[in-house]
């Protein structure tokens, strides 16, 4: 079985930074997609960032220039460095993975999900 375990969430003031980490086990995703979704209360669960099987990265428009996704192939992990955080970034962040080579923004395309980690940004 595959497990994705997130860590690094917490409370931060607007303008601050957090780094989320996701550790995968049970399957090696080195050449497949991994990424992050987020869901705020009353909102849809939306794509945030992803890295594809060739190492290319993709971002939700509103986080470009503020968030950076990185893969550690040897450790089978990904990180999400979040800078210049805004209250609108408050959400539960979910690590995702799929045995595909291409990143998409559709929830249904991801077979594996973590439990989520809460990020709260105060104004």
XYZ file of C-alpha atoms in Angstrom:
123
model
C 0.000 0.000 0.000
C 0.994 3.601 -0.652
C 1.150 6.186 2.093
C 1.710 9.920 1.802
C 2.438 11.727 5.055
C 2.474 15.520 5.246
C 4.219 17.645 7.837
C 5.145 21.269 8.411
C 1.776 22.967 8.695
C 1.072 25.541 11.344
C 0.088 29.099 12.159
C 1.935 32.017 10.628
C 1.283 35.725 10.219
C 0.723 37.257 6.818
C 4.012 37.750 5.022
C 5.632 34.817 6.773
C 6.861 31.470 5.491
C 6.275 27.766 6.008
C 7.754 24.653 4.459
C 5.543 21.614 3.951
C 7.003 18.162 3.424
C 5.464 14.966 2.075
C 7.028 11.553 2.559
C 5.873 8.766 0.252
C 6.181 5.072 1.020
C 5.048 1.859 -0.646
C 5.802 3.105 -4.155
C 8.641 5.015 -5.776
C 7.329 8.158 -7.486
C 10.678 9.361 -8.832
C 9.462 9.371 -12.452
C 5.819 10.147 -11.801
C 3.775 13.067 -10.614
C 3.547 14.401 -7.099
C 2.071 17.635 -5.867
C -0.171 19.569 -3.537
C -3.841 20.474 -3.374
C -5.508 22.666 -0.772
C -9.014 23.123 0.557
C -10.285 26.097 2.514
C -13.569 25.955 4.474
C -16.508 26.174 2.100
C -14.254 26.044 -0.955
C -13.346 23.481 -3.583
C -10.214 21.414 -3.217
C -7.849 23.094 -5.680
C -4.513 22.312 -7.263
C -1.606 24.295 -5.826
C 1.622 22.912 -7.288
C 3.018 19.796 -8.922
C 6.159 18.228 -10.329
C 5.952 15.832 -13.276
C 7.921 12.757 -14.253
C 10.613 14.813 -15.957
C 11.043 17.241 -13.074
C 9.060 20.134 -14.539
C 7.071 22.175 -12.052
C 3.612 23.710 -12.284
C 1.790 26.209 -10.082
C -1.592 27.706 -9.438
C -1.419 31.250 -10.788
C -2.034 32.900 -7.426
C 1.005 31.229 -5.818
C 3.531 31.749 -8.622
C 6.568 33.590 -7.359
C 5.682 32.784 -3.741
C 5.608 28.968 -3.569
C 8.256 26.526 -4.757
C 7.835 22.763 -5.086
C 10.900 20.520 -4.990
C 11.436 16.770 -5.257
C 14.062 14.735 -3.460
C 14.330 11.622 -5.630
C 16.541 9.696 -3.229
C 14.146 10.189 -0.317
C 10.916 9.849 -2.323
C 9.698 13.137 -0.859
C 8.494 16.529 -2.012
C 8.542 19.880 -0.259
C 6.495 23.014 -0.729
C 8.267 26.188 0.321
C 5.638 28.867 0.910
C 6.759 32.480 1.196
C 4.896 35.771 1.493
C 1.886 33.931 2.826
C -1.519 35.575 2.666
C -4.707 34.918 4.643
C -6.222 33.482 1.453
C -3.611 30.706 1.625
C -5.284 29.359 4.774
C -6.382 25.800 4.027
C -5.741 22.141 4.619
C -2.924 21.156 2.283
C -2.924 17.642 0.816
C -0.009 15.807 -0.725
C -0.959 13.884 -3.871
C 0.706 11.389 -6.187
C -0.146 9.396 -9.288
C 1.511 6.891 -11.609
C 1.386 9.307 -14.515
C 3.991 11.449 -16.241
C 1.909 14.602 -16.635
C 0.638 16.997 -13.977
C -3.049 17.895 -14.120
C -5.275 20.051 -11.946
C -8.079 17.486 -11.731
C -8.598 15.794 -8.370
C -9.835 12.597 -9.997
C -6.508 12.062 -11.759
C -4.664 11.428 -8.486
C -4.873 7.986 -6.956
C -2.951 8.689 -3.766
C -3.657 11.312 -1.119
C -2.215 12.228 2.241
C -4.261 13.053 5.318
C -3.638 16.784 5.032
C -1.894 19.381 7.145
C -3.442 22.644 8.322
C -1.932 25.956 7.277
C -3.382 29.048 8.922
C -2.277 32.544 7.941
C -3.416 35.363 10.205
C -3.793 38.968 9.126
